[in-house]
Amino acid sequence: MDRTQINSIHSRCEHFLSYHRPCSLREHLRTIADSEYCDVGRDAYGQGGFVAQFESEIASLLGKEAAVFMPSGTMAQQIALRIWADRSGVPMAAFHRTCHLELREENAFREMHRLDVVLLGTSEDIFHLVEFEALSQPISTLLIELPQREIGGILPTWEELSAICSLARERGIHTHLDGARLWECGPYYGRSYAEVCALFDSVYVSFYKILSGLPGAALAGPADFIAEARPWLRRHGGNLQQQTPSAISAKLGMDRHLPRIPEYVAKAAEIAVALNSVPGVRTIPPEPKTNLMHIMLPGEPESLVKRAMEIAEQERVFLFGGLIQTPEGSRTELSVGDGALGLSGARVADLFERLLQSPMQA
Amino acid sequence: MDRTQINSIHSRCEHFLSYHRPCSLREHLRTIADSEYCDVGRDAYGQGGFVAQFESEIASLLGKEAAVFMPSGTMAQQIALRIWADRSGVPMAAFHRTCHLELREENAFREMHRLDVVLLGTSEDIFHLVEFEALSQPISTLLIELPQREIGGILPTWEELSAICSLARERGIHTHLDGARLWECGPYYGRSYAEVCALFDSVYVSFYKILSGLPGAALAGPADFIAEARPWLRRHGGNLQQQTPSAISAKLGMDRHLPRIPEYVAKAAEIAVALNSVPGVRTIPPEPKTNLMHIMLPGEPESLVKRAMEIAEQERVFLFGGLIQTPEGSRTELSVGDGALGLSGARVADLFERLLQSPMQA
């Protein structure tokens, strides 16, 4: 089953276990063009227009002095680590071993910024206070990802997170928040984004994931840090001639989805209970704290995807379109958005029971 | 006179000495959304959809095996120089002293890629064969910008350009074309883009300048070179989650403007003759070979801009909105696009004569 067939089936569904009801690129662009934010005017190389206004809003929302809009988080985080490393004179950071910088950026922080890293945690768990306490190597920056995406979206408790960040400050270590999915952490911590971000010196947030904007990110922090980030943005080639369409789509995504994050997180909890009730199925974590979890299934990816497509065609419910093989079966990532709000836990459990029946009986 | 006032006057004009008749962001986004190219579908992190199709088209137009779409030329050129330097083991390039990498990228090629450079040419002229012949230092890459933007858009003759590139190849030096304004060189060389690009190992082209697309660029070259460029794009943070809107706007800009480049270049020649007929005014170069030139004016920037705004309000012709002070007066860059096609040389000469009358008489 190829990607084109899967996309075609996806486009005919009504409910989507992961992410939002799809919006075509055409609709997306028209929504941006029709929005009042277009009246604010465009930026020129990041200066003025809607981008400047949006940067102020993001800084305020995250409780930081300043923010800069960027094309990607890959830029934002390398730049943050580079600035903190240059300031402390220690070209070494510490972050979780499944961090985006370690797994998804082709070693850019080493190759382009000559930084090195102490990897923390395990392939199944976040790192804990005791591990960070024991760290004897000098490091400039501790990067924490909330939630830790690659291991199913695990979050530290508020107490442990606060203790880790306090210890970092005591030791003169800068703290940076990888907030690619920060928006989704609000309900668990029960605190404002600004309160969560107050634990950190700098913060990156993303606009194209749960907020479903065009590609875009922001880096926020002290005013002098953001002023230093701008020439680094230019060095990376990210000071684009204009970013207004991306910034408007980010703002529209915030308007639409931020108020609904608690619904997505609550629905994820309901779905997790349902999934864990199906024999052979389990979620990581067993009780998600955000809208994110991994689903572990018995069986081979290929036959499970084929069966999921049959169910999608019959029921107009899209469960998943891809799986990764694991030693014990198959694994997929689930991020609950508005596409699943019309699905009850009972319906999800029923569909996964059917999924695991032999495809031969279909 | 601030930027907001100038933009407001600009928006009420009918003719524009530089660039195209303005198109609002709203119109621009709607044109993309309405285009048939939206039916091809979107890319996912640069894979598939319209981006893949467009990359093939660009490769073919430039006569190269492959091309990769990128958010900016800043990325494209650093990546090209880095790959060629790594291949030859010589972390040294040569380019003109007004090259974008030297003036506009915050030393990124040094800071992020540990490359060094031999600067060629002067602040008034391109570098010539004799200077390149005399270069004894080992270099990995010779970068040539066509036309040389910062000095008014000067172009080498075809014979000299060919001789320089041949000599580079004889010496085992890679050649890279900074084609930010390559589109505008077609009429002067009277050759296809592929013929011009055949002189070079790799080529960067831009889509948001004369083509008036959203920000975007392409790097083209041998297939193995482009395959190597893709992980570098990821390292720079330029492998965005989707680039389809930018790629579609680039394609629409090519459809609209590439066939008209000869008109723009011919109009630029007519305007240059007119400007050089006005006492006190001269253009660099005196006889533009592309649509690009610098205009040198007697007087201070501030009073000239004020006077240009009076003319814009009276005549609905926008001459310029900004000037740079020089020892002899003021200087501005002119890129002729469709905004000037309705202006005769005589009209332009008349308006510049009025511009240089004392503003007190206005």
mmCIF file of N, CA and C in Angstrom, chain B residues 136-188:
data_model
loop_
_atom_site.group_PDB
_atom_site.id
_atom_site.type_symbol
_atom_site.label_atom_id
_atom_site.label_comp_id
_atom_site.label_asym_id
_atom_site.label_seq_id
_atom_site.Cartn_x
_atom_site.Cartn_y
_atom_site.Cartn_z
ATOM 1 N N SER B 136 47.556 32.640 -6.847
ATOM 2 C CA SER B 136 48.441 31.490 -6.635
ATOM 3 C C SER B 136 47.978 30.610 -5.478
ATOM 4 N N GLN B 137 47.104 31.159 -4.621
ATOM 5 C CA GLN B 137 46.658 30.421 -3.433
ATOM 6 C C GLN B 137 45.767 29.245 -3.837
ATOM 7 N N PRO B 138 45.857 28.112 -3.164
ATOM 8 C CA PRO B 138 44.914 27.027 -3.473
ATOM 9 C C PRO B 138 43.504 27.388 -3.008
ATOM 10 N N ILE B 139 42.522 27.230 -3.860
ATOM 11 C CA ILE B 139 41.127 27.447 -3.477
ATOM 12 C C ILE B 139 40.291 26.276 -3.975
ATOM 13 N N SER B 140 39.199 26.019 -3.257
ATOM 14 C CA SER B 140 38.323 24.913 -3.665
ATOM 15 C C SER B 140 37.299 25.373 -4.686
ATOM 16 N N THR B 141 36.800 26.599 -4.523
ATOM 17 C CA THR B 141 35.663 27.046 -5.329
ATOM 18 C C THR B 141 35.822 28.498 -5.746
ATOM 19 N N LEU B 142 35.513 28.749 -6.994
ATOM 20 C CA LEU B 142 35.390 30.123 -7.477
ATOM 21 C C LEU B 142 33.901 30.422 -7.625
ATOM 22 N N LEU B 143 33.420 31.416 -6.875
ATOM 23 C CA LEU B 143 32.014 31.825 -6.956
ATOM 24 C C LEU B 143 31.933 33.078 -7.824
ATOM 25 N N ILE B 144 31.068 33.041 -8.811
ATOM 26 C CA ILE B 144 30.853 34.213 -9.673
ATOM 27 C C ILE B 144 29.391 34.622 -9.597
ATOM 28 N N GLU B 145 29.156 35.895 -9.340
ATOM 29 C CA GLU B 145 27.797 36.426 -9.265
ATOM 30 C C GLU B 145 27.466 37.124 -10.584
ATOM 31 N N LEU B 146 26.376 36.690 -11.198
ATOM 32 C CA LEU B 146 25.939 37.271 -12.476
ATOM 33 C C LEU B 146 24.542 37.839 -12.336
ATOM 34 N N PRO B 147 24.316 39.112 -12.513
ATOM 35 C CA PRO B 147 25.302 40.201 -12.565
ATOM 36 C C PRO B 147 25.800 40.523 -11.157
ATOM 37 N N GLN B 148 26.914 41.281 -11.093
ATOM 38 C CA GLN B 148 27.493 41.637 -9.795
ATOM 39 C C GLN B 148 26.647 42.750 -9.184
ATOM 40 N N ARG B 149 25.744 42.383 -8.303
ATOM 41 C CA ARG B 149 24.681 43.279 -7.850
ATOM 42 C C ARG B 149 25.156 44.565 -7.184
ATOM 43 N N GLU B 150 26.039 44.435 -6.224
ATOM 44 C CA GLU B 150 26.363 45.590 -5.382
ATOM 45 C C GLU B 150 27.102 46.697 -6.139
ATOM 46 N N ILE B 151 27.640 46.375 -7.314
ATOM 47 C CA ILE B 151 28.338 47.414 -8.080
ATOM 48 C C ILE B 151 27.527 47.810 -9.311
ATOM 49 N N GLY B 152 26.221 47.611 -9.243
ATOM 50 C CA GLY B 152 25.346 48.131 -10.283
ATOM 51 C C GLY B 152 24.920 47.105 -11.327
ATOM 52 N N GLY B 153 25.305 45.854 -11.116
ATOM 53 C CA GLY B 153 24.846 44.829 -12.054
ATOM 54 C C GLY B 153 25.752 44.663 -13.259
ATOM 55 N N ILE B 154 27.061 44.767 -13.012
ATOM 56 C CA ILE B 154 28.017 44.603 -14.115
ATOM 57 C C ILE B 154 28.144 43.118 -14.474
ATOM 58 N N LEU B 155 28.252 42.837 -15.763
ATOM 59 C CA LEU B 155 28.399 41.465 -16.273
ATOM 60 C C LEU B 155 29.697 41.347 -17.052
ATOM 61 N N PRO B 156 30.421 40.239 -16.877
ATOM 62 C CA PRO B 156 31.560 39.990 -17.774
ATOM 63 C C PRO B 156 31.044 39.624 -19.171
ATOM 64 N N THR B 157 31.875 39.820 -20.173
ATOM 65 C CA THR B 157 31.495 39.340 -21.504
ATOM 66 C C THR B 157 31.462 37.809 -21.474
ATOM 67 N N TRP B 158 30.773 37.240 -22.457
ATOM 68 C CA TRP B 158 30.689 35.783 -22.545
ATOM 69 C C TRP B 158 32.082 35.180 -22.694
ATOM 70 N N GLU B 159 32.923 35.848 -23.480
ATOM 71 C CA GLU B 159 34.261 35.329 -23.747
ATOM 72 C C GLU B 159 35.082 35.295 -22.463
ATOM 73 N N GLU B 160 35.026 36.388 -21.703
ATOM 74 C CA GLU B 160 35.816 36.430 -20.471
ATOM 75 C C GLU B 160 35.272 35.443 -19.439
ATOM 76 N N LEU B 161 33.958 35.398 -19.326
ATOM 77 C CA LEU B 161 33.337 34.464 -18.378
ATOM 78 C C LEU B 161 33.738 33.024 -18.711
ATOM 79 N N SER B 162 33.656 32.678 -19.994
ATOM 80 C CA SER B 162 34.024 31.320 -20.415
ATOM 81 C C SER B 162 35.483 31.039 -20.120
ATOM 82 N N ALA B 163 36.329 32.023 -20.373
ATOM 83 C CA ALA B 163 37.767 31.828 -20.156
ATOM 84 C C ALA B 163 38.071 31.626 -18.675
ATOM 85 N N ILE B 164 37.416 32.414 -17.829
ATOM 86 C CA ILE B 164 37.635 32.275 -16.376
ATOM 87 C C ILE B 164 37.196 30.892 -15.908
ATOM 88 N N CYS B 165 36.009 30.461 -16.342
ATOM 89 C CA CYS B 165 35.500 29.155 -15.895
ATOM 90 C C CYS B 165 36.358 28.012 -16.448
ATOM 91 N N SER B 166 36.838 28.157 -17.675
ATOM 92 C CA SER B 166 37.725 27.123 -18.245
ATOM 93 C C SER B 166 39.009 27.008 -17.442
ATOM 94 N N LEU B 167 39.573 28.154 -17.113
ATOM 95 C CA LEU B 167 40.813 28.157 -16.348
ATOM 96 C C LEU B 167 40.599 27.508 -14.977
ATOM 97 N N ALA B 168 39.459 27.825 -14.350
ATOM 98 C CA ALA B 168 39.155 27.212 -13.048
ATOM 99 C C ALA B 168 39.140 25.687 -13.186
ATOM 100 N N ARG B 169 38.471 25.198 -14.223
ATOM 101 C CA ARG B 169 38.398 23.737 -14.405
ATOM 102 C C ARG B 169 39.773 23.126 -14.635
ATOM 103 N N GLU B 170 40.566 23.814 -15.460
ATOM 104 C CA GLU B 170 41.935 23.311 -15.694
ATOM 105 C C GLU B 170 42.692 23.162 -14.384
ATOM 106 N N ARG B 171 42.433 24.105 -13.483
ATOM 107 C CA ARG B 171 43.153 24.102 -12.200
ATOM 108 C C ARG B 171 42.475 23.245 -11.139
ATOM 109 N N GLY B 172 41.399 22.544 -11.509
ATOM 110 C CA GLY B 172 40.715 21.675 -10.544
ATOM 111 C C GLY B 172 39.914 22.446 -9.512
ATOM 112 N N ILE B 173 39.534 23.680 -9.871
ATOM 113 C CA ILE B 173 38.747 24.509 -8.955
ATOM 114 C C ILE B 173 37.271 24.392 -9.338
ATOM 115 N N HIS B 174 36.429 24.123 -8.348
ATOM 116 C CA HIS B 174 34.991 24.067 -8.609
ATOM 117 C C HIS B 174 34.465 25.473 -8.899
ATOM 118 N N THR B 175 33.448 25.530 -9.756
ATOM 119 C CA THR B 175 32.846 26.825 -10.075
ATOM 120 C C THR B 175 31.393 26.832 -9.625
ATOM 121 N N HIS B 176 31.030 27.913 -8.930
ATOM 122 C CA HIS B 176 29.656 28.061 -8.443
ATOM 123 C C HIS B 176 29.098 29.394 -8.943
ATOM 124 N N LEU B 177 27.875 29.351 -9.462
ATOM 125 C CA LEU B 177 27.218 30.562 -9.958
ATOM 126 C C LEU B 177 26.248 31.104 -8.924
ATOM 127 N N ASP B 178 26.494 32.323 -8.457
ATOM 128 C CA ASP B 178 25.516 33.052 -7.662
ATOM 129 C C ASP B 178 24.551 33.683 -8.650
ATOM 130 N N GLY B 179 23.456 32.977 -8.881
ATOM 131 C CA GLY B 179 22.481 33.412 -9.885
ATOM 132 C C GLY B 179 21.268 34.073 -9.256
ATOM 133 N N ALA B 180 21.490 34.835 -8.182
ATOM 134 C CA ALA B 180 20.375 35.550 -7.535
ATOM 135 C C ALA B 180 19.578 36.332 -8.574
ATOM 136 N N ARG B 181 20.302 36.851 -9.584
ATOM 137 C CA ARG B 181 19.659 37.618 -10.663
ATOM 138 C C ARG B 181 20.040 37.047 -12.037
ATOM 139 N N LEU B 182 20.228 35.723 -12.048
ATOM 140 C CA LEU B 182 20.567 35.058 -13.319
ATOM 141 C C LEU B 182 19.508 35.300 -14.387
ATOM 142 N N TRP B 183 18.227 35.277 -13.940
ATOM 143 C CA TRP B 183 17.136 35.420 -14.921
ATOM 144 C C TRP B 183 17.316 36.666 -15.782
ATOM 145 N N GLU B 184 17.887 37.719 -15.178
ATOM 146 C CA GLU B 184 17.999 39.001 -15.854
ATOM 147 C C GLU B 184 19.164 39.048 -16.844
ATOM 148 N N CYS B 185 20.015 38.006 -16.853
ATOM 149 C CA CYS B 185 21.205 37.995 -17.719
ATOM 150 C C CYS B 185 20.942 37.393 -19.092
ATOM 151 N N GLY B 186 19.796 36.762 -19.247
ATOM 152 C CA GLY B 186 19.508 36.057 -20.499
ATOM 153 C C GLY B 186 19.709 36.905 -21.747
ATOM 154 N N PRO B 187 19.083 38.084 -21.827
ATOM 155 C CA PRO B 187 19.190 38.875 -23.063
ATOM 156 C C PRO B 187 20.632 39.252 -23.419
ATOM 157 N N TYR B 188 21.441 39.616 -22.437
ATOM 158 C CA TYR B 188 22.811 40.038 -22.756
ATOM 159 C C TYR B 188 23.617 38.891 -23.353
#
